[in-house]
Every structure is written in structure tokens, then in C-alpha cells.
XYZ file of C-alpha atoms in Angstrom:
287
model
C 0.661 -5.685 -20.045
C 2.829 -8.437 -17.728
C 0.398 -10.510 -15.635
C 1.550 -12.669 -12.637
C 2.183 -16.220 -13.921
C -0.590 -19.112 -13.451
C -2.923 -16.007 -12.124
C -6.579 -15.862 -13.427
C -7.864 -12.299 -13.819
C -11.449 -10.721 -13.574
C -13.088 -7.063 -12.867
C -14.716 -7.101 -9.193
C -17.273 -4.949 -8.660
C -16.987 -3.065 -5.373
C -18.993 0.110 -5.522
C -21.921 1.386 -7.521
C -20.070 1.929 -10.931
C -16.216 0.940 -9.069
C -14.692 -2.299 -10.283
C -10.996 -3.640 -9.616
C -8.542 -5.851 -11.679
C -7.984 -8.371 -9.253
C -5.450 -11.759 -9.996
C -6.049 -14.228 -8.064
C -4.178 -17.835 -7.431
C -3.323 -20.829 -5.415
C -5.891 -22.935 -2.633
C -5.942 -22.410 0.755
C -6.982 -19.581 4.010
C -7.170 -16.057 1.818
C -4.561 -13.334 2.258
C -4.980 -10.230 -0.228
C -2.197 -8.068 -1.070
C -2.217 -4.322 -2.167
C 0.594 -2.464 -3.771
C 2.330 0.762 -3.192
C 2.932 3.707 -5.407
C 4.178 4.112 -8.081
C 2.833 0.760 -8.778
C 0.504 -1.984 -9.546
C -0.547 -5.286 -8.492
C 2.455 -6.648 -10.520
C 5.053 -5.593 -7.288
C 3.824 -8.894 -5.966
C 4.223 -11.380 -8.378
C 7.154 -13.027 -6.660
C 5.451 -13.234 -3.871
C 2.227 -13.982 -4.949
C 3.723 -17.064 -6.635
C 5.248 -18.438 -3.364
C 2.307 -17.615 -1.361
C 0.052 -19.702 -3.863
C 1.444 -22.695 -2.725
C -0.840 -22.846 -0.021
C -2.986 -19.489 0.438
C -5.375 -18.523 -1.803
C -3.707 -15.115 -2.439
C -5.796 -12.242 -3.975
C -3.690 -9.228 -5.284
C -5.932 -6.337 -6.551
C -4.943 -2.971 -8.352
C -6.435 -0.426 -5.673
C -9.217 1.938 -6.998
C -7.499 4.848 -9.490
C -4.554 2.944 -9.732
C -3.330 -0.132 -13.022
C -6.136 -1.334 -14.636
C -9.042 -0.579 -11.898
C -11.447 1.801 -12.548
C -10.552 5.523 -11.808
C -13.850 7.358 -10.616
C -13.525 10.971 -9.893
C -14.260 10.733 -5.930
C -13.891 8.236 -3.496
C -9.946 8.005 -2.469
C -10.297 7.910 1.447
C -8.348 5.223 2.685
C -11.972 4.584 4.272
C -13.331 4.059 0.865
C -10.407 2.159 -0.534
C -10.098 -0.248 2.679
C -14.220 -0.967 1.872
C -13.850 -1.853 -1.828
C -10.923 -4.109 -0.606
C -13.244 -5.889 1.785
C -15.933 -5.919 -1.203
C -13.727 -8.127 -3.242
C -12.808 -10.479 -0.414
C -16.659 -11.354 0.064
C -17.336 -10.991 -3.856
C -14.931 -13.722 -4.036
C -16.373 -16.040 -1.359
C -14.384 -14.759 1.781
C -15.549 -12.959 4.605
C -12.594 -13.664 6.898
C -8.914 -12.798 5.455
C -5.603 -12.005 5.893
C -4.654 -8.779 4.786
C -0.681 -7.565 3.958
C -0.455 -3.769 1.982
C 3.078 -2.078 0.757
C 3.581 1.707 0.501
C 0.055 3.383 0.080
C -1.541 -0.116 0.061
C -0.532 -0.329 3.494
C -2.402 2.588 4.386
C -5.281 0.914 2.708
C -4.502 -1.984 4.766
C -4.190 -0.208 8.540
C -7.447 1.583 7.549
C -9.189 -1.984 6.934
C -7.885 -3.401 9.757
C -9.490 -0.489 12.270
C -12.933 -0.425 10.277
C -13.278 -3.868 9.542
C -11.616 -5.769 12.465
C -13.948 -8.961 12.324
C -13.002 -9.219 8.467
C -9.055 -8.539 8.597
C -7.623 -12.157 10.704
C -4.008 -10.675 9.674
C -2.605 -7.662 9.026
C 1.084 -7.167 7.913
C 2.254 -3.351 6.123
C 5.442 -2.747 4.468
C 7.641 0.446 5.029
C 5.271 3.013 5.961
C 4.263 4.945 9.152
C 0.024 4.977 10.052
C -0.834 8.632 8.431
C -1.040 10.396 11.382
C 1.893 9.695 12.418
C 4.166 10.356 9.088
C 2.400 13.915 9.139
C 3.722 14.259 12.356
C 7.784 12.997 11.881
C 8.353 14.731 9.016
C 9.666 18.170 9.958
C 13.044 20.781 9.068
C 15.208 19.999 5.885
C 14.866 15.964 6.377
C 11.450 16.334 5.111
C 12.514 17.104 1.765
C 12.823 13.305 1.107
C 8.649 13.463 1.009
C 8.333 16.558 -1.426
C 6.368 14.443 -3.001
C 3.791 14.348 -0.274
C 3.143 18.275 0.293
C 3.400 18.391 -3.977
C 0.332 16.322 -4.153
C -1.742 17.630 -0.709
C -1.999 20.965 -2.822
C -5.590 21.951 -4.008
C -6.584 20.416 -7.543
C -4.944 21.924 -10.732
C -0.961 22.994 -9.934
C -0.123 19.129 -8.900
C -1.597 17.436 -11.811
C -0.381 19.711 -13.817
C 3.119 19.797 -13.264
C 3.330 16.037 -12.898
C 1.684 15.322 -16.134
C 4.280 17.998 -17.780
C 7.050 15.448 -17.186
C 5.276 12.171 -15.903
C 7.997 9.362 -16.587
C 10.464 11.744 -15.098
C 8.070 12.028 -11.884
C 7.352 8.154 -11.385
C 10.404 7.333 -12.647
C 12.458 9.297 -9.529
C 10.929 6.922 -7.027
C 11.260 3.512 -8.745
C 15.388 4.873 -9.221
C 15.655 6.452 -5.833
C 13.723 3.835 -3.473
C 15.378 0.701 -4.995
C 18.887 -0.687 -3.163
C 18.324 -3.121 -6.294
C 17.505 -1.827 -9.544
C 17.598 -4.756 -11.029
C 14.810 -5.928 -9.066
C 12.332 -3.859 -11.008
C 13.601 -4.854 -15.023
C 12.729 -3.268 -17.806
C 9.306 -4.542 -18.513
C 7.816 -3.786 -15.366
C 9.629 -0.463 -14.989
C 7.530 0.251 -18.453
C 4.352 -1.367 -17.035
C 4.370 0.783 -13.762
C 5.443 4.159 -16.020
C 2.672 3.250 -18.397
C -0.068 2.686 -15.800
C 0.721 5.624 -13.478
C 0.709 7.811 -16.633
C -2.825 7.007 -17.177
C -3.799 7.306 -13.618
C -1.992 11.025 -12.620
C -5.725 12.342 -11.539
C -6.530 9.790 -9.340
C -2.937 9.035 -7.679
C -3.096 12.718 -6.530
C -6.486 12.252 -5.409
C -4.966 9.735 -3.583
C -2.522 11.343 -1.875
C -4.492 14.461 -1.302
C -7.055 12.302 0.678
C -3.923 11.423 2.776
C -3.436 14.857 4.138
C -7.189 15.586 4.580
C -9.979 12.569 5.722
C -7.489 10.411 6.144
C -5.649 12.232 8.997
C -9.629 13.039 10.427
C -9.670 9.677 10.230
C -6.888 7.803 12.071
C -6.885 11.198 14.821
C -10.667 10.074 15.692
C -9.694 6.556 15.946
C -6.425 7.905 18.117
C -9.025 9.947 20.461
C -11.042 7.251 20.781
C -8.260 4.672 22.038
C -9.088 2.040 18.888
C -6.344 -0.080 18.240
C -5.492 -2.869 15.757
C -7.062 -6.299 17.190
C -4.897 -8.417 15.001
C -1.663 -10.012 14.807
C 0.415 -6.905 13.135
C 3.452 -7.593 11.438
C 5.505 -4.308 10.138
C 8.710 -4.768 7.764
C 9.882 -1.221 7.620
C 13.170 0.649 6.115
C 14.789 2.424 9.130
C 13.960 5.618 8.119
C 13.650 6.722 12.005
C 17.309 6.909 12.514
C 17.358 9.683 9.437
C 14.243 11.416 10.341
C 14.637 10.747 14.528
C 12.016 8.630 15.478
C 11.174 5.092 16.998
C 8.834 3.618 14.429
C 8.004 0.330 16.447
C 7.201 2.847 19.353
C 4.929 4.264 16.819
C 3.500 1.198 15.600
C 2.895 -0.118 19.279
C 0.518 2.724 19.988
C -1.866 1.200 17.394
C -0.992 -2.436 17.472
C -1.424 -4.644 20.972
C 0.318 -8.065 19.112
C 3.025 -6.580 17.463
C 5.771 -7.861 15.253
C 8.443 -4.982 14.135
C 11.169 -5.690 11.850
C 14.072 -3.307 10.350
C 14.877 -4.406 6.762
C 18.232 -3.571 4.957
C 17.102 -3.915 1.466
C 14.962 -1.079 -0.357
C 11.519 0.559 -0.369
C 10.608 -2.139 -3.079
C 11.451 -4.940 -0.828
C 8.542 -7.415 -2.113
C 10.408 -7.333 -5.303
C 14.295 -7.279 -4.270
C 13.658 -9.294 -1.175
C 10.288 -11.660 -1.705
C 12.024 -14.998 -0.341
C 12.244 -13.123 3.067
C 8.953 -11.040 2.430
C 7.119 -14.571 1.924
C 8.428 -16.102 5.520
C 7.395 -12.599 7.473
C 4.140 -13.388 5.833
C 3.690 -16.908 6.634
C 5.178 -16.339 10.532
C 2.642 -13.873 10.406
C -0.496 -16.051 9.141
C 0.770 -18.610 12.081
C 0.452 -16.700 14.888
């Protein structure tokens, strides 16, 4: 299995029989970085790497996903956002900056509502906050997320079909998402494939959670007026001129100190773009 270079791993404990592979590198204020599907930590090794040259950057699989532990339960982005927080303070740090891609940036908004005092930073690549990708994705463009409704069906049909063809399945997204296939090469292609082959359970569980407690979730938080307290920063895809919305409206209805930027490489941009992931990052962690 590929690790990121001049990383030391360990297993973190963060719930009563949970534990996390978690790299960590580099000497300096904490940021902790989650990947997206269908991936693993590994999408930020580039990244990682540049960060480490001053941060002390901390780049976990999230729970059911690489080579964290896969319980049965327990895939709220509630629940996922508090084992992230776990391994910040199992690793001496209370206080951290906090950037997620893809689902890890659900992981990541979720942290920064329940855990405000804990998150200093919060940056998420190229997604919408649940609630609100529920509500843009409507008529024939929303056949681009089949993957989404696939998943939110009751357990059985979805793991069943996926595991009945699973390098197919995985494999669609890292060929469709990526401007750059060259960004993901061969090993890693094989690492992710490998990984989310072992894992088809719990990534449904995943997504399932997304179109149950999760949307309970962020529609409480929407009733209730809470709002981001952090600097925000939001590198996003512009998927709102395909599907017809304003996504940095969107975002500013949950995020006071907002920075919203329109990216022109792919999904995967940590990987085909990490020189100008890296600077959003650090203009983020200085302001």
C-alpha cells in the first residue's frame, strides 16, 4: 500500500472499539485533511508534503473508509466530524485547522457547526453543504449524481449491485471526475480500487447517512440560524452553471467570512492542481 513520503503512521483510537489510520508530518499550527470518495488519505500526499513545511498536517482515512476501522453503525457526518476531533486531541491538539474534499468535506462542514471552538479554519473542496445538494439536484441534470439516490436505497440492492462489478463502479468516478488522468497514476488508481473494494458496506453506509441524519442534521442547524464561525474557504468546480445555481450564494447562507473560488481543473483537484490547492490553504490559515 503507497504511503505519503516522510509521513509516520499510527491507529488513533476515536470511539469505543473505532480507530483511524492517520499519517501525520511536518512542525507547526495543526491543519487535518480528510479525503473524498472514492478515496483515501493518499489524495493528499502532494499536498500534505508542501503543507509540512510549516504545519503540522494530520491526514486521516475517515471511519469505513482505507485502512480505518469499518464498524457496522456510526456514519453520520455527526459521528465522523467527532472521531475527527478525537484524533486532533489524541494527538495533542485541541485547536485546528480543518480542510475536507468530496465527502470529507461534509465531514468537515459538520465539524465546523458542532465543534466551532475546536475547528480555527475550515476550507471544503467541490461540494455543496448536504442540504443544499439534495435540494439543486432536480430533472435529467441530476443524472450526473445516480450515484447518490443508488446508495440512499435501503440496505441489500446497493451493496449488492456495486459489489457485482466494484472496479467498474469506483473506477467510473476516478475516469469521469478527473480533467487529468494522469494525475491519479497507476498505483494509486490500484490503491483507491483496492481499498474501496474492501470498504463497499460502509461507503454506502456512508452515503445513506447523507440522505437521512445528515439532512436532519444541517435542516435543524438551518432552523436554528447556526452558521459557520470560521474563516471558510470553498474551491468548488462550477457545477452551478450546469445544474442552475449560485453556489457561493449557497455557501454564504452558512458561512459569515467567506472565501469562494471557481476552479477549472477537475473534481480531484488536490491531486491535478496541489501547488494552487496548497496557497488557498495557506491564504486561508492567514486570515
Amino acid at each position: 500500500m503507497p504511503t505519503i513520503t516522510d509521513f509516520d503512521y499510527r491507529r488513533v483510537p476515536v470511539a469505543e472499539g473505532v480507530s483511524l489510520n492517520v499519517a501525520t508530518g511536518g512542525s507547526g499550527s495543526p491543519i487535518v485533511l480528510l479525503h473524498g470518495f472514492p478515496q483515501t488519505h493518499l489524495m493528499w500526499r502532494h499536498v500534505a508534503a508542501d503543507l509540512a513545511a510549516d504545519h503540522t498536517v494530520i491526514v486521516p482515512d475517515l471511519r469505513g473508509y482505507g485502512d480505518s476501522d469499518k464498524p457496522s453503525g456510526g456514519y453520520s457526518k455527526r459521528v465522523m466530524a467527532a472521531d475527527i476531533v478525537a484524533v486532533a486531541r489524541a494527538l495533542g491538539h485541541d485547536r485546528f485547522a480543518l480542510a475536507g474534499h468530496d465527502r470529507g468535506a461534509l465531514v468537515a462542514f459538520r465539524a465546523g457547526l458542532d465543534h466551532p471552538a475546536a475547528i480555527t479554519h475550515l476550507a471544503c473542496l467541490d461540494v455543496l453543504p448536504t442540504l443544499d445538494m439534495w435540494d439543486v439536484m432536480r430533472g435529467v441534470t441530476a443524472a450526473v449524481g445516480f450515484h447518490l439516490y443508488l446508495m440512499a436505497q435501503p440496505p441489500g440492492l446497493p451493496e449488492q449491485l456495486i459489489a457485482g462489478a466494484p472496479d467498474a463502479f469506483f473506477g467510473h468516478f476516478l475516469d469521469l471526475w478527473a480533467n487529468d488522468p494522469s494525475a491519479i497514476p497507476p498505483g494509486i488508481r490500484t490503491a483507491y480500487l483496492d481499498a474501496c473494494r474492501d470498504a463497499i458496506p460502509s461507503i454506502v453506509a456512508d452515503y445513506r447517512a447523507s440522505a437521512g441524519v445528515d439532512v436532519e442534521h444541517d435542516t435543524i442547524d438551518r432552523e436554528a440560524g447556526n452558521r459557520l464561525r470560521m474563516p471558510v474557504t470553498v474551491l468548488q468546480q462550477d457545477w452551478g452553471a450546469a445544474l442552475g445555481f449560485d453556489a457561493a450564494a449557497l455557501w454564504r447562507a452558512w458561512a459569515s467570512d467567506l472565501e469562494h473560488e471557481t476552479v477549472t481543473c477537475g473534481h480531484f483537484m488536490a491531486e491535478e492542481a496541489p501547488g494552487d490547492v496548497a496557497k488557498s490553504l495557506r491564504a486561508l490559515l492567514s486570515r
